[in-house]
Amino acid sequence: MESVVPRTITLSVVIPMFNETAVIPALVARLRPVLDALGVDYEVVAVDDGSRDDTVSVLFDHGRDWPQLRVLRLRRNSGHQAALTAGLHRAVGNWVVSLDADLQDPPETIAEMLRVAREDGVDVVYGVRADRSTDTVFKRNTARGYYWVMRRLVGADLPAQAGDFRLLSRDVIEVLRELPERAPVYRLLVPSLGFPSAEVRYDREVRAAGETKYPLRRMVALAWESTANFSAAPLRLATWMGMSSFLLCLALIVFGMVVHVSGATIPGWTSMFVAVLLLSGVQLVCLGLLGEYVGRIYATVQNRPAFHIGFDSQDGVPEAGARGRVGDDVVRLRG
């Protein structure tokens, strides 16, 4: 697949992918007409996050007659946010849109995003889900709870129901590249930068094909990453738990002295047993929270790359059987 991406292009569309063989034909069928109709130079950066199926092969098949399609493959599965980071760092457009491959966020909204960005003179346009009736009740409620908590931890600038479907200007991309975040959560990081922004609302659709890549386990992990990356609230929770335990112990001491002075007999082992369990539990919780943050500091100091680029089709076509090995470009996540 030859790359004919112009040296200066207007729009880049970054699409992280993991085992998306089934959905790629539908994605191409909907995305390409939308981008062709914009009348601007564009590129599509499909980031394969170490897929175990035929995602890369299918992308190359479509790339034979769609020269604007770039295939960026990571050497191993590094996670959705890391794959998104790789794509944002490699995209060269003046405007960059991040889009999931499942077509739940309609590609047709990209034209509206670009129009709003140009007319309103903003650097960020968020895709906001106005209708999520296609999602399960459980997912809608957990998403509502996630944004409710995050807006209280991070601030009211966080758009409610805005995921990773957004348009960013080149200025925002360059700032993101310079940030030392090792595990960025872009739905919180981008609003925290304070760039002028606008919103485009749309109805969320059903997944076109394949299976969701965000089961409950990954949603819980995202919630924890969001909390730990943008708030010291868990550490403050540990402090308050310690203070509460200390006050409770003082109350137990006063109670014990009063009972002792009154001459009443109490079983000493019961109070000792309860006190030891209480203090031990609180201490373990506090140590666990501290350990989470110390672990993040340790990972940051190590400065190991969050992902490795296996190859970029813009740099040339890898030989058959070598697609997972070609390219020595190791990208360190500094933004």
Tab-separated table of C-alpha atoms in Angstrom:
chain	number	residue	atom	x	y	z
A	1	MET	CA	0.000	0.000	0.000
A	2	GLU	CA	1.601	3.254	-1.119
A	3	SER	CA	1.100	6.382	0.918
A	4	VAL	CA	0.171	9.534	-0.985
A	5	VAL	CA	-0.562	11.669	2.065
A	6	PRO	CA	0.272	15.304	1.224
A	7	ARG	CA	2.998	17.014	3.205
A	8	THR	CA	0.423	19.448	4.574
A	9	ILE	CA	-3.097	18.168	5.103
A	10	THR	CA	-6.184	19.648	6.691
A	11	LEU	CA	-7.704	16.739	8.594
A	12	SER	CA	-6.437	13.583	10.278
A	13	VAL	CA	-8.804	10.938	11.622
A	14	VAL	CA	-7.224	8.691	14.268
A	15	ILE	CA	-8.935	5.320	14.886
A	16	PRO	CA	-7.584	2.931	17.562
A	17	MET	CA	-8.384	-0.688	16.713
A	18	PHE	CA	-8.154	-4.011	18.512
A	19	ASN	CA	-9.569	-7.149	16.879
A	20	GLU	CA	-11.913	-5.151	14.631
A	21	THR	CA	-11.867	-7.333	11.506
A	22	ALA	CA	-15.653	-7.644	11.432
A	23	VAL	CA	-16.389	-3.917	11.580
A	24	ILE	CA	-13.733	-2.534	9.198
A	25	PRO	CA	-15.765	-2.941	5.944
A	26	ALA	CA	-18.730	-1.067	7.447
A	27	LEU	CA	-16.396	1.593	8.862
A	28	VAL	CA	-14.725	2.203	5.489
A	29	ALA	CA	-18.075	2.243	3.681
A	30	ARG	CA	-19.375	5.039	5.930
A	31	LEU	CA	-16.210	7.000	6.699
A	32	ARG	CA	-14.690	7.386	3.229
A	33	PRO	CA	-17.707	9.112	1.579
A	34	VAL	CA	-17.907	11.535	4.514
A	35	LEU	CA	-14.244	12.519	4.244
A	36	ASP	CA	-14.255	12.671	0.435
A	37	ALA	CA	-17.244	15.028	0.556
A	38	LEU	CA	-15.378	17.507	2.797
A	39	GLY	CA	-13.270	18.659	-0.132
A	40	VAL	CA	-10.064	18.866	1.932
A	41	ASP	CA	-6.838	16.898	2.036
A	42	TYR	CA	-7.086	14.253	4.743
A	43	GLU	CA	-5.552	11.106	6.145
A	44	VAL	CA	-6.982	8.243	8.200
A	45	VAL	CA	-4.560	6.862	10.784
A	46	ALA	CA	-5.746	3.376	11.766
A	47	VAL	CA	-3.788	2.317	14.872
A	48	ASP	CA	-3.738	-1.446	15.326
A	49	ASP	CA	-3.277	-2.111	19.038
A	50	GLY	CA	-1.617	-5.516	18.673
A	51	SER	CA	-4.699	-7.267	17.285
A	52	ARG	CA	-4.738	-11.066	17.243
A	53	ASP	CA	-7.074	-11.364	14.255
A	54	ASP	CA	-6.773	-10.165	10.635
A	55	THR	CA	-7.270	-6.461	11.387
A	56	VAL	CA	-3.965	-5.392	9.766
A	57	SER	CA	-4.477	-7.524	6.661
A	58	VAL	CA	-7.995	-6.201	6.144
A	59	LEU	CA	-6.752	-2.623	6.554
A	60	PHE	CA	-4.057	-3.179	3.942
A	61	ASP	CA	-6.644	-4.672	1.575
A	62	HIS	CA	-8.770	-1.523	1.848
A	63	GLY	CA	-5.686	0.666	1.607
A	64	ARG	CA	-4.937	-0.572	-1.907
A	65	ASP	CA	-7.720	1.593	-3.330
A	66	TRP	CA	-7.871	4.169	-0.511
A	67	PRO	CA	-4.448	5.856	-0.514
A	68	GLN	CA	-5.328	8.197	2.371
A	69	LEU	CA	-5.506	5.211	4.746
A	70	ARG	CA	-2.409	4.830	6.957
A	71	VAL	CA	-1.837	1.715	9.043
A	72	LEU	CA	0.072	2.208	12.268
A	73	ARG	CA	0.732	-1.037	14.134
A	74	LEU	CA	1.876	-1.324	17.743
A	75	ARG	CA	4.148	-4.231	18.624
A	76	ARG	CA	1.851	-5.400	21.412
A	77	ASN	CA	-1.520	-4.639	22.917
A	78	SER	CA	-0.945	-1.448	24.930
A	79	GLY	CA	-4.496	-0.313	25.651
A	80	HIS	CA	-6.979	2.051	24.032
A	81	GLN	CA	-5.526	5.289	25.412
A	82	ALA	CA	-1.961	4.315	24.461
A	83	ALA	CA	-3.087	3.458	20.917
A	84	LEU	CA	-4.929	6.771	20.740
A	85	THR	CA	-1.769	8.550	21.902
A	86	ALA	CA	0.310	6.858	19.200
A	87	GLY	CA	-2.151	8.019	16.565
A	88	LEU	CA	-2.324	11.585	17.868
A	89	HIS	CA	1.464	11.813	17.939
A	90	ARG	CA	1.807	10.531	14.356
A	91	ALA	CA	-1.102	12.476	12.837
A	92	VAL	CA	-0.002	15.446	10.720
A	93	GLY	CA	-3.297	17.232	10.016
A	94	ASN	CA	-4.116	20.786	11.052
A	95	TRP	CA	-7.195	19.287	12.689
A	96	VAL	CA	-7.289	15.824	14.268
A	97	VAL	CA	-10.414	13.799	15.003
A	98	SER	CA	-10.317	10.747	17.271
A	99	LEU	CA	-12.940	8.125	16.468
A	100	ASP	CA	-13.675	4.578	17.642
A	101	ALA	CA	-14.022	1.871	15.009
A	102	ASP	CA	-17.360	0.483	16.238
A	103	LEU	CA	-19.464	3.206	14.514
A	104	GLN	CA	-21.399	3.988	17.670
A	105	ASP	CA	-20.163	7.554	17.142
A	106	PRO	CA	-21.387	8.433	13.613
A	107	PRO	CA	-18.615	9.566	11.206
A	108	GLU	CA	-21.103	11.945	9.571
A	109	THR	CA	-20.684	14.216	12.610
A	110	ILE	CA	-17.086	14.993	11.588
A	111	ALA	CA	-18.246	17.510	8.969
A	112	GLU	CA	-20.258	19.387	11.596
A	113	MET	CA	-17.300	19.343	13.993
A	114	LEU	CA	-14.981	20.855	11.407
A	115	ARG	CA	-17.540	23.510	10.478
A	116	VAL	CA	-18.088	24.528	14.113
A	117	ALA	CA	-14.340	24.688	14.787
A	118	ARG	CA	-13.771	26.997	11.843
A	119	GLU	CA	-16.813	29.244	12.296
A	120	ASP	CA	-16.552	29.599	16.083
A	121	GLY	CA	-12.747	29.806	16.151
A	122	VAL	CA	-12.353	27.114	18.821
A	123	ASP	CA	-9.560	24.575	19.295
A	124	VAL	CA	-11.656	21.691	20.629
A	125	VAL	CA	-15.037	20.354	19.521
A	126	TYR	CA	-16.504	17.624	21.721
A	127	GLY	CA	-18.878	15.016	20.419
A	128	VAL	CA	-21.587	14.827	23.091
A	129	ARG	CA	-23.968	11.882	23.235
A	130	ALA	CA	-27.460	13.384	23.330
A	131	ASP	CA	-29.213	10.018	23.153
A	132	ARG	CA	-27.750	6.788	24.569
A	133	SER	CA	-30.866	4.646	24.310
A	134	THR	CA	-28.937	2.085	22.242
A	135	ASP	CA	-26.725	1.337	25.260
A	136	THR	CA	-27.809	-1.007	28.033
A	137	VAL	CA	-29.423	0.404	31.157
A	138	PHE	CA	-26.382	-0.678	33.157
A	139	LYS	CA	-23.959	1.141	30.851
A	140	ARG	CA	-26.056	4.314	30.784
A	141	ASN	CA	-26.277	4.433	34.569
A	142	THR	CA	-22.596	3.675	35.136
A	143	ALA	CA	-21.625	6.322	32.558
A	144	ARG	CA	-23.875	8.856	34.288
A	145	GLY	CA	-22.268	8.011	37.619
A	146	TYR	CA	-18.764	8.264	36.122
A	147	TYR	CA	-19.303	11.755	34.736
A	148	TRP	CA	-21.048	12.885	37.927
A	149	VAL	CA	-18.041	11.857	40.017
A	150	MET	CA	-15.448	13.168	37.564
A	151	ARG	CA	-17.082	16.590	37.304
A	152	ARG	CA	-16.832	16.946	41.072
A	153	LEU	CA	-13.236	15.797	41.158
A	154	VAL	CA	-11.915	17.546	38.045
A	155	GLY	CA	-14.291	20.499	37.668
A	156	ALA	CA	-17.424	21.575	35.846
A	157	ASP	CA	-15.468	22.157	32.611
A	158	LEU	CA	-15.733	18.439	31.843
A	159	PRO	CA	-18.519	17.981	29.267
A	160	ALA	CA	-21.046	15.404	30.395
A	161	GLN	CA	-21.434	12.370	28.093
A	162	ALA	CA	-18.358	13.292	26.012
A	163	GLY	CA	-16.096	10.315	25.356
A	164	ASP	CA	-13.102	10.094	23.006
A	165	PHE	CA	-14.953	11.390	19.929
A	166	ARG	CA	-13.570	14.920	19.528
A	167	LEU	CA	-11.812	17.278	17.138
A	168	LEU	CA	-8.548	18.951	18.183
A	169	SER	CA	-6.536	21.719	16.568
A	170	ARG	CA	-2.824	21.383	15.839
A	171	ASP	CA	-2.103	23.702	18.800
A	172	VAL	CA	-3.814	21.270	21.184
A	173	ILE	CA	-1.981	18.305	19.683
A	174	GLU	CA	1.394	19.967	20.178
A	175	VAL	CA	0.585	20.720	23.818
A	176	LEU	CA	-0.484	17.107	24.379
A	177	ARG	CA	2.782	15.887	22.862
A	178	GLU	CA	4.772	17.913	25.398
A	179	LEU	CA	2.914	16.740	28.500
A	180	PRO	CA	4.746	14.188	30.702
A	181	GLU	CA	1.621	12.050	31.198
A	182	ARG	CA	2.480	8.363	30.940
A	183	ALA	CA	-1.103	7.102	31.014
A	184	PRO	CA	-3.282	9.992	29.826
A	185	VAL	CA	-7.074	9.889	30.055
A	186	TYR	CA	-7.954	12.273	27.253
A	187	ARG	CA	-11.598	12.797	28.149
A	188	LEU	CA	-10.317	14.517	31.330
A	189	LEU	CA	-6.942	15.789	30.126
A	190	VAL	CA	-8.203	17.791	27.137
A	191	PRO	CA	-10.789	19.845	29.119
A	192	SER	CA	-8.173	20.583	31.794
A	193	LEU	CA	-5.990	22.417	29.237
A	194	GLY	CA	-8.521	25.254	28.994
A	195	PHE	CA	-8.577	25.682	25.190
A	196	PRO	CA	-11.679	27.344	23.693
A	197	SER	CA	-14.198	24.624	22.964
A	198	ALA	CA	-17.636	23.876	21.567
A	199	GLU	CA	-19.961	20.877	21.474
A	200	VAL	CA	-21.725	18.933	18.740
A	201	ARG	CA	-24.537	16.658	19.893
A	202	TYR	CA	-25.460	13.373	18.238
A	203	ASP	CA	-27.401	10.169	18.857
A	204	ARG	CA	-25.258	7.207	19.832
A	205	GLU	CA	-25.785	4.202	17.572
A	206	VAL	CA	-25.535	0.458	18.121
A	207	ARG	CA	-22.213	-1.222	17.498
A	208	ALA	CA	-21.958	-2.087	13.800
A	209	ALA	CA	-20.221	-5.457	14.280
A	210	GLY	CA	-17.935	-7.358	16.612
A	211	GLU	CA	-17.821	-7.228	20.386
A	212	THR	CA	-17.291	-4.335	22.762
A	213	LYS	CA	-13.717	-3.723	23.878
A	214	TYR	CA	-14.871	-2.038	27.097
A	215	PRO	CA	-16.334	-4.704	29.405
A	216	LEU	CA	-16.960	-4.003	33.084
A	217	ARG	CA	-13.336	-4.706	34.000
A	218	ARG	CA	-12.027	-2.065	31.594
A	219	MET	CA	-14.660	0.459	32.667
A	220	VAL	CA	-13.622	0.063	36.307
A	221	ALA	CA	-9.963	0.447	35.291
A	222	LEU	CA	-10.805	3.630	33.356
A	223	ALA	CA	-12.652	5.054	36.358
A	224	TRP	CA	-9.663	4.378	38.608
A	225	GLU	CA	-7.174	5.822	36.095
A	226	SER	CA	-9.330	8.927	35.800
A	227	THR	CA	-9.528	9.382	39.560
A	228	ALA	CA	-5.872	8.700	40.306
A	229	ASN	CA	-4.549	10.816	37.411
A	230	PHE	CA	-6.585	13.914	38.153
A	231	SER	CA	-7.294	13.954	41.872
A	232	ALA	CA	-5.686	13.310	45.246
A	233	ALA	CA	-9.118	12.453	46.652
A	234	PRO	CA	-8.174	8.826	47.478
A	235	LEU	CA	-5.244	10.054	49.554
A	236	ARG	CA	-7.521	12.492	51.334
A	237	LEU	CA	-9.953	9.632	51.907
A	238	ALA	CA	-7.150	7.690	53.576
A	239	THR	CA	-6.422	10.715	55.787
A	240	TRP	CA	-10.061	11.040	56.807
A	241	MET	CA	-10.323	7.314	57.515
A	242	GLY	CA	-7.261	7.558	59.720
A	243	MET	CA	-8.710	10.535	61.576
A	244	SER	CA	-12.043	8.767	62.036
A	245	SER	CA	-10.271	5.689	63.371
A	246	PHE	CA	-8.269	7.831	65.795
A	247	LEU	CA	-11.401	9.580	67.114
A	248	LEU	CA	-13.181	6.257	67.509
A	249	CYS	CA	-10.233	4.908	69.468
A	250	LEU	CA	-10.343	7.956	71.756
A	251	ALA	CA	-14.032	7.315	72.380
A	252	LEU	CA	-13.286	3.674	73.213
A	253	ILE	CA	-10.551	4.749	75.627
A	254	VAL	CA	-12.924	7.150	77.429
A	255	PHE	CA	-15.576	4.444	77.533
A	256	GLY	CA	-13.102	1.946	78.986
A	257	MET	CA	-11.971	4.379	81.699
A	258	VAL	CA	-15.562	5.167	82.677
A	259	VAL	CA	-16.426	1.471	82.920
A	260	HIS	CA	-13.261	0.792	84.912
A	261	VAL	CA	-14.010	3.611	87.429
A	262	SER	CA	-17.602	2.444	87.818
A	263	GLY	CA	-16.373	-0.993	88.799
A	264	ALA	CA	-18.135	-2.860	85.997
A	265	THR	CA	-16.438	-5.900	84.557
A	266	ILE	CA	-15.976	-6.160	80.795
A	267	PRO	CA	-14.228	-8.853	78.792
A	268	GLY	CA	-10.914	-7.317	77.852
A	269	TRP	CA	-10.287	-9.504	74.845
A	270	THR	CA	-13.428	-8.283	73.025
A	271	SER	CA	-12.454	-4.610	73.046
A	272	MET	CA	-8.891	-5.513	72.095
A	273	PHE	CA	-10.089	-7.722	69.261
A	274	VAL	CA	-12.362	-5.019	67.821
A	275	ALA	CA	-9.714	-2.307	68.148
A	276	VAL	CA	-7.031	-4.385	66.458
A	277	LEU	CA	-9.316	-5.317	63.560
A	278	LEU	CA	-10.459	-1.733	63.092
A	279	LEU	CA	-6.996	-0.226	63.133
A	280	SER	CA	-5.529	-2.968	60.965
A	281	GLY	CA	-8.236	-2.571	58.343
A	282	VAL	CA	-7.858	1.190	58.139
A	283	GLN	CA	-4.071	0.945	57.977
A	284	LEU	CA	-4.183	-1.593	55.156
A	285	VAL	CA	-6.593	0.552	53.150
A	286	CYS	CA	-4.419	3.623	53.633
A	287	LEU	CA	-1.249	1.729	52.712
A	288	GLY	CA	-2.935	0.365	49.613
A	289	LEU	CA	-3.931	3.842	48.453
A	290	LEU	CA	-0.451	5.178	49.116
A	291	GLY	CA	1.011	2.216	47.251
A	292	GLU	CA	-1.082	3.020	44.159
A	293	TYR	CA	0.349	6.521	43.980
A	294	VAL	CA	3.900	5.418	44.780
A	295	GLY	CA	3.606	2.846	41.986
A	296	ARG	CA	2.656	5.596	39.552
A	297	ILE	CA	5.622	7.691	40.650
A	298	TYR	CA	7.883	4.674	40.166
A	299	ALA	CA	6.530	4.042	36.656
A	300	THR	CA	7.009	7.712	35.759
A	301	VAL	CA	10.603	7.744	37.014
A	302	GLN	CA	11.396	4.628	34.972
A	303	ASN	CA	10.146	6.462	31.875
A	304	ARG	CA	9.573	3.259	29.956
A	305	PRO	CA	7.661	3.614	26.684
A	306	ALA	CA	3.932	3.052	26.979
A	307	PHE	CA	3.881	1.683	23.432
A	308	HIS	CA	6.253	0.641	20.636
A	309	ILE	CA	5.608	1.409	16.978
A	310	GLY	CA	5.943	-1.765	14.928
A	311	PHE	CA	5.515	-0.037	11.563
A	312	ASP	CA	3.828	2.901	9.875
A	313	SER	CA	2.607	2.291	6.332
A	314	GLN	CA	3.548	5.868	5.470
A	315	ASP	CA	7.200	4.877	5.918
A	316	GLY	CA	6.926	1.879	3.589
A	317	VAL	CA	5.249	-1.496	3.313
A	318	PRO	CA	6.571	-4.216	5.656
A	319	GLU	CA	7.523	-7.504	4.070
A	320	ALA	CA	5.168	-10.440	4.455
A	321	GLY	CA	5.524	-12.073	7.834
A	322	ALA	CA	7.500	-9.135	9.209
A	323	ARG	CA	4.721	-6.700	9.978
A	324	GLY	CA	5.135	-7.183	13.702
A	325	ARG	CA	8.908	-6.632	13.602
A	326	VAL	CA	9.600	-3.876	11.077
A	327	GLY	CA	10.541	-0.490	12.497
A	328	ASP	CA	12.843	0.421	15.332
A	329	ASP	CA	11.036	3.623	16.223
A	330	VAL	CA	10.330	3.423	19.952
A	331	VAL	CA	7.971	6.199	20.958
A	332	ARG	CA	8.225	7.352	24.546
A	333	LEU	CA	4.974	8.632	25.908
A	334	ARG	CA	5.746	12.174	27.024
A	335	GLY	CA	2.371	13.654	26.220
